[in-house]
Amino acid sequence: WALGAPFTGLLSDRLGRRPLIVLALAGVGAATVAAAFANSFASLLVARFAAGVFGAFGPATLMAAVGDLFPSHRRGMAMGWLNAGFGLAAIAGVPAIGVVDGLLGWRWAFAATGTVLLGLSVAMQFAFPTSRVLKNEASVRQTYAAVLTVPLLANVLGANLLERAVFNAAVLYLPPFLMLSYTLSAAQVAPALALVALGTILGTSIGAWLGDRFSRARIFVVAQCVAGAVGLVLFGSQPG
């Protein structure tokens, strides 16, 4: 994902939003189906690496499409709904895949997910709205030279890197914590993970409303402080 992301904006500006979104969905879908047929841990890692490379083309292009399709005074709310989509997908997808994994095994879970993504790529090819994109004729060097001169860019990237690292560490740790502490199966843990998605929807809805009205930097800082405080209250007193 990290390798593909730096080139997403450039390709999206030159090729358009729809092709990159379709490529992301189809590529992740094909790589996920391939993971279902992995015959070793190494081949599974290769399939997931490929999924990450293709996946890098999706979110940034979607956010750019929001900028094309919505005026500036409505982009905060549009971004909120876009991020709420991830939460809504998790509410349905996480429990469903947990059940598939628990009943049929992990290979079927990968195959089912990949098939849905391939179908979605076809739907997006025909249904995604067209947007007017100004073609970027600058070279790769010129483009990134301009990007690197944006004020406070390092602050934004550093904050995002730290936030994503902490969030993913917590989310990845939560399922094994619940399974080992309470002897739950993958299917039984799925509803608890859906609560994380519900919180995501609530948070993005509130954040979107606030983002169109107040300083977005302050909202980001307050949100992270609240999340950290809640985590300490819930788990700070847990043994070991």
Tab-separated table of N, CA and C in Angstrom, residues 23 53-55 62 68 84 122 126 131 148 161 165 186-187 197 231:
chain	number	residue	atom	x	y	z
A	23	LEU	N	-9.636	-0.275	-11.189
A	23	LEU	CA	-8.395	-1.043	-11.081
A	23	LEU	C	-8.157	-1.492	-9.648
A	53	VAL	N	-0.857	-3.352	-2.982
A	53	VAL	CA	-0.428	-2.461	-4.068
A	53	VAL	C	-1.641	-1.944	-4.833
A	54	PHE	N	-2.548	-2.844	-5.208
A	54	PHE	CA	-3.747	-2.423	-5.926
A	54	PHE	C	-4.653	-1.584	-5.031
A	55	GLY	N	-4.729	-1.938	-3.756
A	55	GLY	CA	-5.588	-1.213	-2.835
A	55	GLY	C	-5.178	0.230	-2.659
A	62	LEU	N	-10.785	8.024	-4.490
A	62	LEU	CA	-12.141	8.323	-4.041
A	62	LEU	C	-12.218	9.699	-3.391
A	68	ASP	N	-13.894	16.604	-6.734
A	68	ASP	CA	-14.420	16.942	-8.052
A	68	ASP	C	-15.931	17.116	-8.048
A	84	ALA	N	-17.880	6.850	6.407
A	84	ALA	CA	-18.931	6.042	7.021
A	84	ALA	C	-19.175	4.765	6.220
A	122	VAL	N	-16.996	-4.235	-11.566
A	122	VAL	CA	-17.833	-4.166	-12.771
A	122	VAL	C	-18.938	-3.123	-12.589
A	126	PHE	N	-19.675	0.931	-14.633
A	126	PHE	CA	-20.860	1.441	-15.316
A	126	PHE	C	-21.629	2.479	-14.502
A	131	SER	N	-16.576	12.780	-13.647
A	131	SER	CA	-16.231	14.086	-13.093
A	131	SER	C	-15.188	14.736	-13.997
A	148	LEU	N	5.783	18.739	-2.214
A	148	LEU	CA	6.663	18.828	-1.054
A	148	LEU	C	6.834	20.254	-0.543
A	161	LEU	N	0.361	9.233	9.900
A	161	LEU	CA	1.116	8.000	10.081
A	161	LEU	C	0.963	7.471	11.506
A	165	ALA	N	-1.068	4.059	12.550
A	165	ALA	CA	-0.297	3.011	13.216
A	165	ALA	C	-0.961	2.589	14.523
A	186	ALA	N	-13.859	-17.219	16.034
A	186	ALA	CA	-13.830	-16.094	15.107
A	186	ALA	C	-15.239	-15.572	14.838
A	187	ALA	N	-16.196	-16.492	14.700
A	187	ALA	CA	-17.579	-16.080	14.454
A	187	ALA	C	-18.161	-15.335	15.653
A	197	ALA	N	-17.093	-0.684	14.049
A	197	ALA	CA	-17.624	-0.050	12.847
A	197	ALA	C	-18.737	0.936	13.181
A	231	GLY	N	-9.471	4.607	25.532
A	231	GLY	CA	-8.698	3.366	25.569
A	231	GLY	C	-8.059	3.115	26.928
